[in-house]
Coordinates of C-alpha atoms and ligand atoms in Angstrom, one line a residue:
M1 CA 39.6 72.7 146.2
E2 CA 39.8 69.2 147.4
L3 CA 38.9 66.6 144.8
T4 CA 37.6 63.1 145.7
K5 CA 37.5 59.9 143.6
G6 CA 34.4 59.9 141.5
N7 CA 34.2 63.7 141.1
V8 CA 33.5 64.9 137.6
A9 CA 35.6 67.1 135.4
V10 CA 34.4 68.5 132.0
V11 CA 37.0 69.5 129.5
T12 CA 36.5 71.3 126.2
G13 CA 38.9 70.8 123.4
A14 CA 39.7 67.5 125.1
A15 CA 40.7 65.5 121.9
S16 CA 44.1 67.1 121.6
G17 CA 46.9 69.0 123.2
I18 CA 46.3 70.9 126.5
G19 CA 42.7 69.7 126.8
L20 CA 43.8 66.1 126.5
G21 CA 46.5 66.7 129.1
L22 CA 44.0 68.2 131.5
A23 CA 41.5 65.3 131.0
D24 CA 44.3 62.8 131.7
R25 CA 45.4 64.7 134.8
F26 CA 41.9 64.7 136.3
A27 CA 41.4 61.1 135.3
A28 CA 44.7 60.2 137.0
A29 CA 43.3 61.8 140.1
G30 CA 40.3 59.4 139.9
C31 CA 37.8 61.9 138.5
N32 CA 35.2 60.7 135.8
V33 CA 35.8 62.9 132.8
V34 CA 33.5 64.4 130.2
L35 CA 35.4 65.1 127.0
A36 CA 34.0 67.7 124.6
D37 CA 35.3 68.6 121.2
V38 CA 34.3 69.1 117.6
D39 CA 36.7 66.3 116.6
A40 CA 34.5 63.1 117.0
G41 CA 37.3 60.7 116.1
G42 CA 39.9 62.3 118.3
L43 CA 37.3 62.2 121.2
S44 CA 36.7 58.5 120.9
T45 CA 40.4 57.7 120.9
A46 CA 41.0 60.0 123.9
A47 CA 38.1 58.7 125.9
A48 CA 39.1 55.0 125.4
Q49 CA 42.7 55.9 126.3
L50 CA 41.6 57.5 129.6
A51 CA 39.1 54.9 130.6
S52 CA 41.5 52.0 130.1
G53 CA 44.5 53.9 131.5
H54 CA 42.9 55.1 134.7
G55 CA 39.8 52.9 135.3
I56 CA 37.5 55.8 135.3
E57 CA 34.3 56.6 133.5
T58 CA 34.2 58.8 130.5
L59 CA 31.5 60.5 128.4
E60 CA 32.4 61.9 125.0
V61 CA 30.3 64.7 123.6
V62 CA 30.7 66.3 120.2
C63 CA 30.3 70.0 121.0
D64 CA 31.0 73.2 119.2
V65 CA 31.7 75.7 122.0
S66 CA 31.1 78.6 119.8
K67 CA 27.4 77.7 119.9
E68 CA 25.4 78.3 123.0
S69 CA 22.9 75.5 122.4
S70 CA 25.8 73.0 121.8
V71 CA 27.4 73.8 125.2
Q72 CA 24.0 73.8 127.0
A73 CA 23.4 70.4 125.5
L74 CA 26.9 69.3 126.8
A75 CA 25.9 70.5 130.3
S76 CA 22.7 68.5 130.1
R77 CA 24.5 65.3 128.9
A78 CA 27.0 65.7 131.7
R79 CA 24.3 66.1 134.3
D80 CA 22.2 63.3 132.9
R81 CA 25.1 60.9 133.0
F82 CA 26.9 61.9 136.2
G83 CA 24.7 64.3 138.2
A84 CA 26.9 67.0 139.6
V85 CA 30.0 68.4 137.8
Q86 CA 32.7 69.7 140.1
V87 CA 35.3 71.0 137.6
V88 CA 34.9 72.7 134.2
C89 CA 37.9 73.5 132.0
N90 CA 36.9 75.9 129.2
N91 CA 39.9 75.1 127.0
A92 CA 39.0 74.7 123.4
G93 CA 40.8 77.3 121.2
V94 CA 42.0 78.1 117.7
Q95 CA 44.3 80.5 116.0
S96 CA 44.3 82.0 112.6
S97 CA 46.7 84.0 110.6
A98 CA 44.0 85.1 108.2
D99 CA 42.5 87.8 110.4
H100 CA 43.1 90.5 107.8
W101 CA 42.4 94.2 108.6
T102 CA 41.1 94.8 105.1
G103 CA 39.8 91.4 104.1
P104 CA 36.9 89.0 105.2
L105 CA 35.7 88.9 108.8
S106 CA 35.3 85.2 108.9
A107 CA 38.6 84.4 110.6
W108 CA 37.9 87.0 113.3
N109 CA 34.4 85.5 113.9
W110 CA 35.8 82.0 114.1
V111 CA 38.6 82.9 116.6
M112 CA 36.3 85.0 118.8
G113 CA 33.6 82.4 118.5
V114 CA 35.7 79.6 119.8
N115 CA 38.1 81.3 122.1
F116 CA 35.9 84.0 123.7
W117 CA 32.3 83.0 123.2
G118 CA 33.3 79.3 123.9
V119 CA 34.4 80.4 127.4
V120 CA 31.3 82.6 128.0
H121 CA 29.1 79.7 127.0
G122 CA 30.9 77.2 129.2
V123 CA 30.8 79.4 132.3
R124 CA 27.1 80.2 131.7
A125 CA 26.1 76.5 131.1
F126 CA 27.8 75.1 134.2
L127 CA 27.9 77.9 136.8
P128 CA 24.2 78.0 137.9
A129 CA 24.3 74.3 138.9
M130 CA 27.7 74.8 140.7
I131 CA 26.2 77.6 142.7
E132 CA 23.2 75.5 143.5
Q133 CA 25.3 72.6 144.6
G134 CA 27.4 74.8 146.9
G135 CA 30.7 74.9 144.9
G136 CA 32.9 73.8 142.1
Y137 CA 35.9 75.0 140.1
I138 CA 36.3 76.7 136.7
V139 CA 39.5 76.9 134.7
N140 CA 39.6 79.0 131.6
T141 CA 42.4 78.7 129.1
A142 CA 43.7 82.0 127.9
S143 CA 47.3 82.5 126.8
I144 CA 50.2 84.7 127.6
A145 CA 48.7 86.6 124.5
G146 CA 46.0 87.6 126.9
L147 CA 48.5 89.8 128.8
L148 CA 51.0 90.5 125.9
P149 CA 49.7 91.3 122.4
G150 CA 51.9 90.2 119.5
F151 CA 50.7 86.9 118.2
S152 CA 47.8 87.8 115.9
A153 CA 45.2 90.5 116.4
S154 CA 42.1 88.3 116.7
Y155 CA 43.9 85.8 118.9
D156 CA 45.4 88.6 121.2
A157 CA 41.9 90.1 121.4
S158 CA 40.2 86.9 122.3
K159 CA 42.7 86.0 124.9
H160 CA 42.7 89.4 126.5
A161 CA 39.0 89.1 126.8
V162 CA 39.3 85.7 128.4
V163 CA 41.7 87.0 131.0
A164 CA 39.4 89.9 131.8
I165 CA 36.1 88.0 132.1
T166 CA 37.8 85.3 134.2
E167 CA 39.1 87.9 136.6
D168 CA 35.6 89.3 136.8
L169 CA 34.3 85.8 137.4
Y170 CA 36.8 85.2 140.2
R171 CA 35.8 88.5 141.9
T172 CA 32.1 87.9 141.5
S173 CA 32.4 84.4 142.9
Q174 CA 34.4 85.6 145.9
Q175 CA 32.1 88.5 146.7
S176 CA 29.0 86.4 146.2
G177 CA 30.1 83.5 148.4
W178 CA 29.5 81.0 145.7
N179 CA 32.4 78.8 146.6
V180 CA 33.3 78.4 142.9
G181 CA 37.1 78.6 142.6
V182 CA 38.5 80.1 139.4
S183 CA 41.8 79.9 137.6
V184 CA 43.1 81.3 134.3
L185 CA 45.8 79.4 132.3
C186 CA 48.2 81.7 130.4
P187 CA 50.9 79.5 128.7
G188 CA 53.6 80.5 126.3
W189 CA 54.6 77.7 123.9
V190 CA 53.0 74.3 124.4
R191 CA 53.6 71.2 122.2
T192 CA 50.1 70.8 120.7
G193 CA 48.2 71.0 117.4
I194 CA 47.4 74.6 117.8
M195 CA 49.3 75.6 114.6
D196 CA 47.0 73.3 112.7
S197 CA 43.8 74.8 114.0
G198 CA 42.6 75.3 110.4
R199 CA 41.7 71.6 110.5
N200 CA 38.6 72.6 112.4
W201 CA 37.6 75.5 110.2
P202 CA 33.7 75.4 110.1
S203 CA 32.3 75.1 106.6
E204 CA 29.4 77.4 107.5
L205 CA 31.9 80.4 107.6
G206 CA 32.6 79.8 103.9
E207 CA 36.1 79.1 102.4
Q208 CA 38.9 79.4 104.8
P209 CA 40.8 82.7 103.9
E210 CA 44.5 82.8 103.0
G211 CA 46.8 84.0 105.8
V212 CA 47.9 87.7 105.8
P213 CA 50.9 88.4 103.6
G214 CA 54.1 87.2 105.3
S215 CA 52.3 85.2 107.9
E216 CA 53.8 81.9 106.6
V217 CA 57.2 83.2 107.8
V218 CA 55.9 83.8 111.3
A219 CA 54.0 80.5 111.3
K220 CA 57.2 78.6 110.4
Y221 CA 59.0 79.9 113.5
V222 CA 56.0 79.7 115.8
R223 CA 55.5 76.1 114.6
R224 CA 59.1 75.3 115.7
A225 CA 58.6 77.1 119.1
V226 CA 55.5 75.1 119.7
A227 CA 57.1 71.8 118.7
E228 CA 59.9 72.6 121.2
G229 CA 57.5 73.8 123.8
T230 CA 56.3 72.5 127.2
T231 CA 54.4 69.3 127.2
P232 CA 50.6 69.4 127.8
A233 CA 51.1 67.0 130.8
A234 CA 53.4 69.5 132.5
V235 CA 50.9 72.3 131.9
A236 CA 48.1 70.1 133.2
D237 CA 50.1 69.4 136.4
L238 CA 50.3 73.2 137.1
V239 CA 46.6 73.6 136.5
F240 CA 45.9 70.7 138.9
D241 CA 48.2 72.3 141.6
A242 CA 46.6 75.7 141.1
L243 CA 43.1 74.2 141.6
K244 CA 44.2 72.5 144.8
A245 CA 45.7 75.7 146.1
D246 CA 42.9 77.9 144.8
R247 CA 45.4 80.0 142.9
F248 CA 43.9 82.2 140.1
W249 CA 47.0 82.7 137.8
V250 CA 48.6 79.7 136.1
F251 CA 51.8 80.8 134.4
P252 CA 53.8 77.9 132.9
H253 CA 56.3 80.2 131.3
P254 CA 57.8 82.9 133.7
D255 CA 60.0 84.3 131.0
F256 CA 56.9 85.4 129.1
V257 CA 55.4 86.9 132.2
E258 CA 58.6 89.0 132.5
L259 CA 57.9 90.4 129.0
A260 CA 54.3 91.2 130.0
V261 CA 55.6 93.1 133.0
S262 CA 58.0 95.1 130.8
R263 CA 55.2 96.0 128.5
W264 CA 53.2 97.3 131.6
Q265 CA 56.2 99.4 132.6
D266 CA 56.2 100.9 129.2
I267 CA 52.5 101.6 129.5
A268 CA 52.9 103.2 132.9
E269 CA 55.5 105.5 131.3
G270 CA 53.2 106.4 128.4
L271 CA 55.6 104.9 125.8
N272 CA 54.4 103.8 122.4
P273 CA 54.3 100.1 121.8
V274 CA 57.7 98.4 121.2
L275 CA 58.0 97.3 117.6
F276 CA 60.5 94.5 118.1
R277 CA 60.4 92.7 121.4
E278 CA 62.6 89.6 122.0
V279 CA 60.3 86.7 122.3
P280 CA 61.5 83.4 123.8
G281 CA 61.8 80.7 121.2
L282 CA 61.6 83.0 118.2
P283 CA 64.5 84.5 116.2
P284 CA 65.1 88.3 116.8
L285 CA 61.9 90.0 115.4
E286 CA 63.9 92.4 113.2
E287 CA 65.3 89.4 111.3
L288 CA 61.8 87.8 111.1
V289 CA 60.3 90.9 109.7
K290 CA 63.1 91.3 107.2
E291 CA 62.5 87.7 106.0
M292 CA 58.8 88.5 105.7
L293 CA 59.4 91.6 103.6
E294 CA 61.9 89.7 101.3
G295 CA 59.1 87.1 100.6
L296 CA 56.6 89.8 99.5
Ligands
LIG1 N1 49.8 75.4 122.3 C1 50.1 76.6 122.7 O1 51.3 77.0 122.6 C2 49.2 77.4 123.4 C3 49.6 78.6 124.2 C4 48.7 79.4 124.8 C5 47.4 79.0 124.8 N2 47.0 77.9 124.2 C6 45.5 77.7 124.2 O2 45.3 76.3 124.7 C7 44.0 75.8 124.3 C8 44.2 74.5 123.8 O3 44.8 74.5 122.6 P1 46.0 73.5 122.2 O4 47.2 74.3 122.1 O5 45.9 72.3 123.1 O6 45.6 73.1 120.6 P2 45.1 71.9 120.0 O7 44.7 72.2 118.6 O8 46.0 70.7 120.2 O9 43.7 71.5 120.8 C9 42.6 72.3 120.6 C10 41.3 71.4 120.7 O10 40.2 72.3 120.5 C11 39.3 71.6 119.7 N3 38.4 72.6 119.1 C12 38.6 73.4 118.1 N4 37.5 74.2 117.8 C13 36.5 73.8 118.6 C14 35.2 74.1 118.9 N5 34.5 75.1 118.1 N6 34.5 73.5 119.9 C15 35.1 72.5 120.6 N7 36.4 72.1 120.4 C16 37.0 72.7 119.5 C17 40.2 70.9 118.6 O11 39.5 69.9 117.9 C18 41.3 70.4 119.5 O12 41.0 69.1 120.0 C19 43.5 76.9 123.3 O13 42.6 77.7 124.0 C20 44.8 77.7 123.0 O14 44.5 79.0 122.5 C21 47.8 77.1 123.5

């Protein structure tokens, strides 16, 4: 897709991390940017930073992507302010280590609500106008966990779903001649606030449950891997290049893709799931599990 100065990009989860990186990248290309997030304070800081840094116009919208009405309101606000929207990045996401198999469902509902329903709501809110205006571009943020389970059950499930529906959207758009380009972003570790997702736990789901036993050991190492991960700016550059080239897959971490391929080789051979797979950035998983068991 060709972008021109004054085009409009909407980014959810824009107050922090990858979303802020994406918003900055589109602003640097001369786009006006609509920043959406539940974090009102973070939004204002981000919007001011982008407007002064790039001389573009911004609109901040406090929006909870897990709620259809909130995302529809975001689309209306964007249309009222700027008219047409050319790019939508459905990026907001959370993770929880409290998705117990035997405990409360609230963490599952939260993760699926933001990561999966947030993407469904975002596509449904903006796609009809894009079709009507003759084109646009949608980027959905999944994760390498959308191709390789092993992070946490609810996160893996939400991200597999995002990969699947985004592939469906790509195919439907191509077959229908909508001229709406589609990409799915599947990163490994990126230096963001994702490990502190609990800061956005919604009070309407009750008290935030404790992590599953041993999860703090995993969290410790994942936190380190995230802190040493790729910068959001580098990830945003890859997304921007994919959009310009109409490339569906955005893989910032080829080493993780190799792992996903090896999982598929195992699947094709009918092998049972590997218990301990080497994961880039983490200690050998046998050691990690041993440390978890010692702490129980
Ligand atoms: N950081 C990583 O290593 C990594 C890897 C793969 C995928 N991802 C994905 O990248 C996306 C962005 O996360 P990040 O890593 O930048 O984390 P982050 O915590 O820095 O940013 C997430 C943003 O989403 C916002 N948010 C949370 N709940 C929301 C809701 N209900 N509605 C609207 N906004 C909400 C937060 O306030 C925050 O600004 C997520 O979908 C995440 O799953 C991250």
